[in-house]
mmCIF file of C-alpha atoms in Angstrom:
data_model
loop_
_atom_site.group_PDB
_atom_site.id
_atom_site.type_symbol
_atom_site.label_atom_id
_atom_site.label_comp_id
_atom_site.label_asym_id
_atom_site.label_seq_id
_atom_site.Cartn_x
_atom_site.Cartn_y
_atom_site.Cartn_z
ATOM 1 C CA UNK A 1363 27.680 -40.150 8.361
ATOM 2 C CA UNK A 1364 29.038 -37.272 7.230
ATOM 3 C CA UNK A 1365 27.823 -37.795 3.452
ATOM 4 C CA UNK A 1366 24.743 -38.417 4.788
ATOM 5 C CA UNK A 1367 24.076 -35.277 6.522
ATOM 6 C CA UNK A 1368 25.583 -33.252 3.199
ATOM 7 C CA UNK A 1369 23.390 -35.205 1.113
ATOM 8 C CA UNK A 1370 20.093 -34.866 3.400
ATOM 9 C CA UNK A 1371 20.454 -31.024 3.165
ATOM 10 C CA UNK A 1372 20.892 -30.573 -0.320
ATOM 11 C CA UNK A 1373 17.964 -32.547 -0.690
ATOM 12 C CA UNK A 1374 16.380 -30.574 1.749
ATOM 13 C CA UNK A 1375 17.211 -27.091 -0.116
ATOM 14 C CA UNK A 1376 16.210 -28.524 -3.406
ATOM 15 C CA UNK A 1377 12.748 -29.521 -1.898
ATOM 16 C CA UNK A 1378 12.259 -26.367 -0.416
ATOM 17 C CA UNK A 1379 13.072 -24.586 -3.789
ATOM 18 C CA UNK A 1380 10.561 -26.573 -5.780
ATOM 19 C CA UNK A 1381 7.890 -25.748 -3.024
ATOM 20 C CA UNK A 1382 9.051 -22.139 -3.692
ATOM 21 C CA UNK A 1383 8.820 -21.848 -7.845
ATOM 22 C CA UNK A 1384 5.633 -24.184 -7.225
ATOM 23 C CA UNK A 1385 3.891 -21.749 -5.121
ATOM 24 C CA UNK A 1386 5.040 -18.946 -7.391
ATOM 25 C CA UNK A 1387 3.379 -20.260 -10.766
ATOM 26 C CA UNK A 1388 0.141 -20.658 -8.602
ATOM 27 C CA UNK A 1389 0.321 -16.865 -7.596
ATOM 28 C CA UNK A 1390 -1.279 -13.899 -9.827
ATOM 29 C CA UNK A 1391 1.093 -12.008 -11.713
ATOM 30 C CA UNK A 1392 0.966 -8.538 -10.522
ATOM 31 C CA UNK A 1393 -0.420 -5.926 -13.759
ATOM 32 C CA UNK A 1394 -0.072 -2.191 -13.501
ATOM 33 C CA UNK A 1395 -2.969 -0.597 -13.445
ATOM 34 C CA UNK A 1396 -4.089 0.566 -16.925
ATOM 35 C CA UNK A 1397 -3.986 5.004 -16.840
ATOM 36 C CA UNK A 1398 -7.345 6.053 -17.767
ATOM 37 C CA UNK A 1399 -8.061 9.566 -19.116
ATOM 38 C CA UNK A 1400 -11.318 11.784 -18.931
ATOM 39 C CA UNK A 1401 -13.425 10.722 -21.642
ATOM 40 C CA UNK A 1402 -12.005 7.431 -22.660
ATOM 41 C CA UNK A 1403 -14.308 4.325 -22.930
ATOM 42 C CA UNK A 1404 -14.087 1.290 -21.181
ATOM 43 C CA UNK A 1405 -15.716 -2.255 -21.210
ATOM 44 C CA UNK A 1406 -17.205 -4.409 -18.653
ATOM 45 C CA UNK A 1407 -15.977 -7.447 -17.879
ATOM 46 C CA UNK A 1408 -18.437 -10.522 -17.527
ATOM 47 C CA UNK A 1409 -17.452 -12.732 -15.200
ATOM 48 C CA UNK A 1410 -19.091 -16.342 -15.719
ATOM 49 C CA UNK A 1411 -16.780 -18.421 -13.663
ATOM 50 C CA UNK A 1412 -19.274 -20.149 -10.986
ATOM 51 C CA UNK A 1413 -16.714 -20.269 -8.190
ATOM 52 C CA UNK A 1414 -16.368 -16.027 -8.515
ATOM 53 C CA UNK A 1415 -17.517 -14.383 -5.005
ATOM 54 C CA UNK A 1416 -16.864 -10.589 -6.728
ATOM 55 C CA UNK A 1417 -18.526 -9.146 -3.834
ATOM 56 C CA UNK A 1418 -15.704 -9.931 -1.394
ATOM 57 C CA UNK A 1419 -12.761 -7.199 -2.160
ATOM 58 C CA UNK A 1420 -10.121 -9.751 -1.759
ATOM 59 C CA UNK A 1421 -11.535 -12.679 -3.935
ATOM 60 C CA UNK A 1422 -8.557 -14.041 -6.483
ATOM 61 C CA UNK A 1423 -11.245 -13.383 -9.289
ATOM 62 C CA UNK A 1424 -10.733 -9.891 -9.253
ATOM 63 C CA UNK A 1425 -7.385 -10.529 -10.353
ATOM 64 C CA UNK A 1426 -8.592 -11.202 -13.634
ATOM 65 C CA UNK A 1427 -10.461 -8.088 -14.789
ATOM 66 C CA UNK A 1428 -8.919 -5.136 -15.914
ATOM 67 C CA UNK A 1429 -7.595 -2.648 -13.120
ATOM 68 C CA UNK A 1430 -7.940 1.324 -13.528
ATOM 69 C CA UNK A 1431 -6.726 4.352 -12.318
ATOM 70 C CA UNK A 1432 -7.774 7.524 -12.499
ATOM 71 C CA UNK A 1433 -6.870 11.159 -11.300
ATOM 72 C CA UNK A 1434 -8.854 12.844 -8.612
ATOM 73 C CA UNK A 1435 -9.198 16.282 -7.348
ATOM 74 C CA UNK A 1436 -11.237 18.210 -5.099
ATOM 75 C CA UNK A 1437 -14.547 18.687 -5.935
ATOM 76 C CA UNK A 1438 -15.723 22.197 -7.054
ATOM 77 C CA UNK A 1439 -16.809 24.332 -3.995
ATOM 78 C CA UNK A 1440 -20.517 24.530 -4.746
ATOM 79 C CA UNK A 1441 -20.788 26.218 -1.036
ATOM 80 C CA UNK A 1442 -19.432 28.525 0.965
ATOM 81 C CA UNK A 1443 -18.069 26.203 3.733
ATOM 82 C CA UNK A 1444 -16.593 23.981 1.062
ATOM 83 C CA UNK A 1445 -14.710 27.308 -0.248
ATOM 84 C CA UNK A 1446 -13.196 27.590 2.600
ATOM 85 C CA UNK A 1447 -10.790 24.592 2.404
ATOM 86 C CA UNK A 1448 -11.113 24.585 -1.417
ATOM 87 C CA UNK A 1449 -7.196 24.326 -2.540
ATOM 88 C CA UNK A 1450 -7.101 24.768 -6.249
ATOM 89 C CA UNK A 1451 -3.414 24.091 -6.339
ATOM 90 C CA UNK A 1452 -3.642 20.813 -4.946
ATOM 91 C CA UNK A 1453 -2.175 17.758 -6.597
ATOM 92 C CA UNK A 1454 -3.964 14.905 -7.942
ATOM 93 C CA UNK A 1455 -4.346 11.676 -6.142
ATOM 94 C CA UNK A 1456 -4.540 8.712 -7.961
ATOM 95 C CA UNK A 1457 -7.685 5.970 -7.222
ATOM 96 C CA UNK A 1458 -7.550 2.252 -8.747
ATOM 97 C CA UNK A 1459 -11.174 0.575 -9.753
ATOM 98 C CA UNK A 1460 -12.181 -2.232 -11.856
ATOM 99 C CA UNK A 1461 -16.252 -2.397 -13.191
ATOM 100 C CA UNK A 1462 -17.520 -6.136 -14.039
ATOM 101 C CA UNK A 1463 -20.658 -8.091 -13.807
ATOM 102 C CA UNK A 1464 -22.270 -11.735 -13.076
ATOM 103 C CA UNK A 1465 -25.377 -12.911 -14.288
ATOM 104 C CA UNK A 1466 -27.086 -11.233 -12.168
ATOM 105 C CA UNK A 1467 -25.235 -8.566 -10.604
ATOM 106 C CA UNK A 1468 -23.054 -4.992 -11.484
ATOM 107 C CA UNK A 1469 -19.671 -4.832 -9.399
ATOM 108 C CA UNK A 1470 -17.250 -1.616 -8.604
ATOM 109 C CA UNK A 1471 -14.204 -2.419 -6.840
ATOM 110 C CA UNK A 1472 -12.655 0.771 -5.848
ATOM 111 C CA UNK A 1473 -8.824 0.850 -4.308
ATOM 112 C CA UNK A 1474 -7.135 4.122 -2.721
ATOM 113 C CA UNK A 1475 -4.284 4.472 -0.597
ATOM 114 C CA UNK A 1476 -4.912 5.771 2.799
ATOM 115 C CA UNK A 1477 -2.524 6.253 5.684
ATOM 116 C CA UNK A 1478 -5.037 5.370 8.828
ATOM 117 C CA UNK A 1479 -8.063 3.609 9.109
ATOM 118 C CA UNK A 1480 -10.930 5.937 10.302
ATOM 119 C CA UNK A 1481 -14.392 4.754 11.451
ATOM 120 C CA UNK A 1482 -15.478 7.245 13.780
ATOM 121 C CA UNK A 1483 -17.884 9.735 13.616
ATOM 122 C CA UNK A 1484 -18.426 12.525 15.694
ATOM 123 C CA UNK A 1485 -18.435 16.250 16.562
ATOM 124 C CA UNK A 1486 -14.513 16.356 15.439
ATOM 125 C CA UNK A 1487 -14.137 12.953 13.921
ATOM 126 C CA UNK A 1488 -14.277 11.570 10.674
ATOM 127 C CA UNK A 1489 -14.912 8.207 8.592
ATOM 128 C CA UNK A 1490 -13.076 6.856 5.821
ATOM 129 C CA UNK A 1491 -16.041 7.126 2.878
ATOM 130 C CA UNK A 1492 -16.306 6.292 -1.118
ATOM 131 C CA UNK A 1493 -19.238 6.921 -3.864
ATOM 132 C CA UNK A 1494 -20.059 5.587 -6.919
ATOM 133 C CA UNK A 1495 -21.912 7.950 -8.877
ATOM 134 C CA UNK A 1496 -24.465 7.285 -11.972
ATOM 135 C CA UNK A 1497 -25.421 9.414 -14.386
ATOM 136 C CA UNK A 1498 -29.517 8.871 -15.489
ATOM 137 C CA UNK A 1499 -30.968 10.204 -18.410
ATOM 138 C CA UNK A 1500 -28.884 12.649 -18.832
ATOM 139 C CA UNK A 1501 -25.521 10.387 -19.546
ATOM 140 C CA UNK A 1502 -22.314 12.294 -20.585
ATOM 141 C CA UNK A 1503 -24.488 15.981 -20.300
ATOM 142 C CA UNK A 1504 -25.184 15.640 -16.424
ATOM 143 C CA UNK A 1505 -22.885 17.574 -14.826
ATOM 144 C CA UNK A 1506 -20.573 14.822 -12.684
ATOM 145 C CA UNK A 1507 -21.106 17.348 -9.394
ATOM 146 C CA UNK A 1508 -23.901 15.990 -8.134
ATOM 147 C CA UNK A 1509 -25.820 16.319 -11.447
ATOM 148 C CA UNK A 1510 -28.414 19.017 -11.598
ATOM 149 C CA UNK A 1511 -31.987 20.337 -12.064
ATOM 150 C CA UNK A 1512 -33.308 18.193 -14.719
ATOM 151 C CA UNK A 1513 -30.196 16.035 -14.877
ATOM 152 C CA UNK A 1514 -30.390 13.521 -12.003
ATOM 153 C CA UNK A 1515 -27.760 11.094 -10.866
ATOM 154 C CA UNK A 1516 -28.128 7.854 -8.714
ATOM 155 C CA UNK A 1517 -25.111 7.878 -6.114
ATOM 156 C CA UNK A 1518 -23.980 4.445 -3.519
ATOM 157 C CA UNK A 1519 -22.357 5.796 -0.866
ATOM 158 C CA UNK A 1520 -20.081 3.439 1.438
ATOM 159 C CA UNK A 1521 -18.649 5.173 5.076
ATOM 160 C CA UNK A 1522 -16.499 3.074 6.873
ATOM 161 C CA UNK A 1523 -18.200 2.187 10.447
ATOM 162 C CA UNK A 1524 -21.521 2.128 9.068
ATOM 163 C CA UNK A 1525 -23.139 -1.432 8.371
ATOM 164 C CA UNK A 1526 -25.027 -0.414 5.490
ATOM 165 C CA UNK A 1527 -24.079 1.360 2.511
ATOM 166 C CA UNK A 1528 -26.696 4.385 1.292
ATOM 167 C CA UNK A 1529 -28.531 4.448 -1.978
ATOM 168 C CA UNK A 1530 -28.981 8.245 -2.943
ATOM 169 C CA UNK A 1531 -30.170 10.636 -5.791
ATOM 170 C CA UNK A 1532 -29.627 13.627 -6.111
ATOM 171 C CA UNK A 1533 -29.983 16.619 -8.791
ATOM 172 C CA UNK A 1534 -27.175 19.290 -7.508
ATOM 173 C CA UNK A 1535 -25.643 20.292 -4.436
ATOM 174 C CA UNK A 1536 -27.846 20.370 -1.340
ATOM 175 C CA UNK A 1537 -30.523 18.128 -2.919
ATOM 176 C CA UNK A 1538 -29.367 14.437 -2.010
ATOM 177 C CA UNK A 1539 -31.865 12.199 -1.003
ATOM 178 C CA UNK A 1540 -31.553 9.017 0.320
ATOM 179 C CA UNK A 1541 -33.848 6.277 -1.357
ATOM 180 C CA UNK A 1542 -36.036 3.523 0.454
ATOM 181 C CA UNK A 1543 -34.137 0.704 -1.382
ATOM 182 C CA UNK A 1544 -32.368 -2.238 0.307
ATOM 183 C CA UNK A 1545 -30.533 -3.751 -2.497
ATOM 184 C CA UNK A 1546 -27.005 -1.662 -2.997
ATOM 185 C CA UNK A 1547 -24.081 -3.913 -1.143
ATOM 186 C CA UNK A 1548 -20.965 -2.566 -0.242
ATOM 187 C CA UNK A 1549 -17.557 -4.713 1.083
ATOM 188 C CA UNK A 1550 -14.990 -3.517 2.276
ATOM 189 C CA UNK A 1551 -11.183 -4.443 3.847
ATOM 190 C CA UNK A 1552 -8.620 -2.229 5.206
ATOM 191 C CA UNK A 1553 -4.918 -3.243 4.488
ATOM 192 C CA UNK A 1554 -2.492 -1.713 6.960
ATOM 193 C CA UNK A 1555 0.183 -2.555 4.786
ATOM 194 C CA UNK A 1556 1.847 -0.293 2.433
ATOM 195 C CA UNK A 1557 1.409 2.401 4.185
ATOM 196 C CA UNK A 1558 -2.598 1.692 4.212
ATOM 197 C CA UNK A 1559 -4.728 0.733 1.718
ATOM 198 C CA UNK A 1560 -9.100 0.707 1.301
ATOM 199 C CA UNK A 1561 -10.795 -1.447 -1.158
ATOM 200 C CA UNK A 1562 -14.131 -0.953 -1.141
ATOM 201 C CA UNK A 1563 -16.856 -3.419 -3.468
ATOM 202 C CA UNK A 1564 -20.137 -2.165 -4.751
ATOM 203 C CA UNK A 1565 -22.571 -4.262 -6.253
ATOM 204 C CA UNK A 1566 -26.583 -3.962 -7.291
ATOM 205 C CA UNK A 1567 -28.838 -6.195 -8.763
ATOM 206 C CA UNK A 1568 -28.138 -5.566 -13.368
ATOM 207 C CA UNK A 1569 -31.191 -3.736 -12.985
ATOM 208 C CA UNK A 1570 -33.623 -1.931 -10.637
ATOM 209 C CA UNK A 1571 -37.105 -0.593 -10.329
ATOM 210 C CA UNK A 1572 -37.918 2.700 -8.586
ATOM 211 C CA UNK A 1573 -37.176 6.148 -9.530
ATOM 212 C CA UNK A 1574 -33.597 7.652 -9.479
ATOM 213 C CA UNK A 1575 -31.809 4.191 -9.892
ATOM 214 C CA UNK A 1576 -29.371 3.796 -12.454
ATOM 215 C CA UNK A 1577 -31.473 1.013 -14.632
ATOM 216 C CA UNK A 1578 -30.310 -1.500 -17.027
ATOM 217 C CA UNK A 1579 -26.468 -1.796 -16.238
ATOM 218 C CA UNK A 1580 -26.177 -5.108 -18.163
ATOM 219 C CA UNK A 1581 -26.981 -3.023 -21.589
ATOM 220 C CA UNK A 1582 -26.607 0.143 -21.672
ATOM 221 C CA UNK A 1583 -23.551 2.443 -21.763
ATOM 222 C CA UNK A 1584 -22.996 3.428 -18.110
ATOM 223 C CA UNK A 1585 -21.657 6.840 -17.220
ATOM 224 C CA UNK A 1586 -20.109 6.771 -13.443
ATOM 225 C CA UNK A 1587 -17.366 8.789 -11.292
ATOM 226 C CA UNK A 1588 -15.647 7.423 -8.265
ATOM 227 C CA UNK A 1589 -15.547 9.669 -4.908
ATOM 228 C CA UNK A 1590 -13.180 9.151 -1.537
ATOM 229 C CA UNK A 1591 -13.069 10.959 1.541
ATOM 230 C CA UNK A 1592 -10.239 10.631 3.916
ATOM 231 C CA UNK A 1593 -11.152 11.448 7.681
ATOM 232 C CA UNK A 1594 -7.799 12.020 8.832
ATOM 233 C CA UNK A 1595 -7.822 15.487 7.119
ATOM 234 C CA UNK A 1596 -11.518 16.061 7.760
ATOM 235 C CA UNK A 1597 -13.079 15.384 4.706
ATOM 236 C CA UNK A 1598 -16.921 15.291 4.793
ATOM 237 C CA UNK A 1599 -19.614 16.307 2.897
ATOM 238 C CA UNK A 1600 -18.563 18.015 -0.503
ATOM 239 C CA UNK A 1601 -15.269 18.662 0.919
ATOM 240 C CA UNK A 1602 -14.050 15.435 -1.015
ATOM 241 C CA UNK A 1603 -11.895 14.235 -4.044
ATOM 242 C CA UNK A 1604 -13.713 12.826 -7.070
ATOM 243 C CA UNK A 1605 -12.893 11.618 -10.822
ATOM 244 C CA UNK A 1606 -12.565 14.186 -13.126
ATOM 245 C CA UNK A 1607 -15.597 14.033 -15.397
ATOM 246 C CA UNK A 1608 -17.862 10.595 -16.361
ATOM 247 C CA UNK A 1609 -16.023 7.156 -16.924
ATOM 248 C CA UNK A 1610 -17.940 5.476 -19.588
ATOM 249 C CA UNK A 1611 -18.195 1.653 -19.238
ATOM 250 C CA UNK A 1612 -19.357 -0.155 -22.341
ATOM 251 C CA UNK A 1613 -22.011 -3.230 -21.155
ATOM 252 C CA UNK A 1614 -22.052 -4.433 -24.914
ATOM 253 C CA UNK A 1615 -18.406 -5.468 -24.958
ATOM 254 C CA UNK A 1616 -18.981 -7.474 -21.821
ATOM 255 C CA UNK A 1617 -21.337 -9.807 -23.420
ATOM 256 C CA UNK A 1618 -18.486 -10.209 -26.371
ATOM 257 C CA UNK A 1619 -16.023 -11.238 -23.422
ATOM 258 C CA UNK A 1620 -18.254 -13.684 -22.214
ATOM 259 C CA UNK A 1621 -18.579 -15.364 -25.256
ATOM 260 C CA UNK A 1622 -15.350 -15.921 -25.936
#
């Protein structure tokens, strides 16, 4: 009896630790994210796998594509009020994304840490927000802040709370406009984990009509910055932390990737 019970429990162990290095080999390594600096060129990854659901944050085939991060700082004070809490000094805070397509759609998963989870907002309250930014014809000369007079830029905006995310243009400070267009998604999960974590997933049809919208993302070089606001320290409006310059994202190695 005794040999029985030894026996039955090493068997037991050893079944539990081939469960265990079976789940492991099923489970997605873990990569660093790659560092990115101002200026350097990307590609776009082209997803073709038919299972791929790119617009949920937390799909496995995210895992695949190449992960980001960049350096943000507070955006320029183009206004008084923004001067006010303008902190030159302040550190940079590091922001993961990944860029890929489908056949018929451009994704942006963007990834920041954040301590609490806000979705109010009110008189004295304020949401958790992101923003991907596009430069139009201007490409690398728009200036990333907002763009300017002759240099327009086509901005998604997500804030946490809201059901919808907003397409906008705008061409410098004060002059954002929000366009009468239904197709920008945005998804979004909150991990409480790790101290708190946002991933937020953009997407738009490859390309668009109407003026202001960043056309023909499945073929031509794409010029973008990344922007989060945190509402615990009462970030809204330009007072905000954005990529330092454009991120260029190549569409033509995309279509070499999903060849291969």
């Amino acid at each position: 009896m005794e040999h029985t019970r030894v026996r039955n429990t090493v068997m037991g162990w050893a079944l539990l630790l081939v469960i265990a290095c079976g789940s492991g080999s099923r489970s997605p390594t873990a990569v660093p994210p790659t560092p990115l600096t101002p200026g350097q060129p990307i590609p776009l990854t082209a997803v073709t796998a038919p299972d791929a659901n790119l617009a949920d944050p937390n799909d496995p085939g995210w895992h695949e594509i190449t992960e980001y991060v960049a350096e943000t700082a507070w955006a320029p004070p183009a206004h008084p009020s923004v001067n006010l809490r303008y902190d030159a000094a302040a550190p940079t805070e590091p922001v993961n994304f990944r860029v890929a397509r489908d056949e018929d759609r451009f994704y942006v998963r963007v990834h920041w840490s954040d301590g609490s989870n806000n979705q109010a907002n009110a008189f004295d309250q304020f949401a958790d927000a992101a923003a991907v930014q596009f430069a139009l014809d201007g490409g690398s000369a728009t200036p990333y802040t907002m763009g300017g007079p002759g240099a327009p830029v086509n901005i998604w905006y997500w804030r946490a709370g809201d059901d919808t995310p907003q397409d906008l243009a705008a061409g410098g400070f004060g002059s954002t406009t929000r366009l009468k267009t239904a197709d920008v998604s945005a998804e979004a999960a909150y991990d409480d984990t790790n101290d708190g974590e946002w991933t937020v997933v953009f997407s738009r049809s490859l390309s668009a009509a109407g003026e202001y919208q960043a056309k023909s993302l499945a073929t031509d070089d794409i010029h973008l910055t990344l922007a989060v606001w945190q509402g615990a320290d009462a970030q809204r409006d330009g007072r905000k932390r954005t990529t330092i310059g454009w991120i260029v994202v190549h569409p033509d190695a995309a279509l070499a990737i999903a060849q291969q």
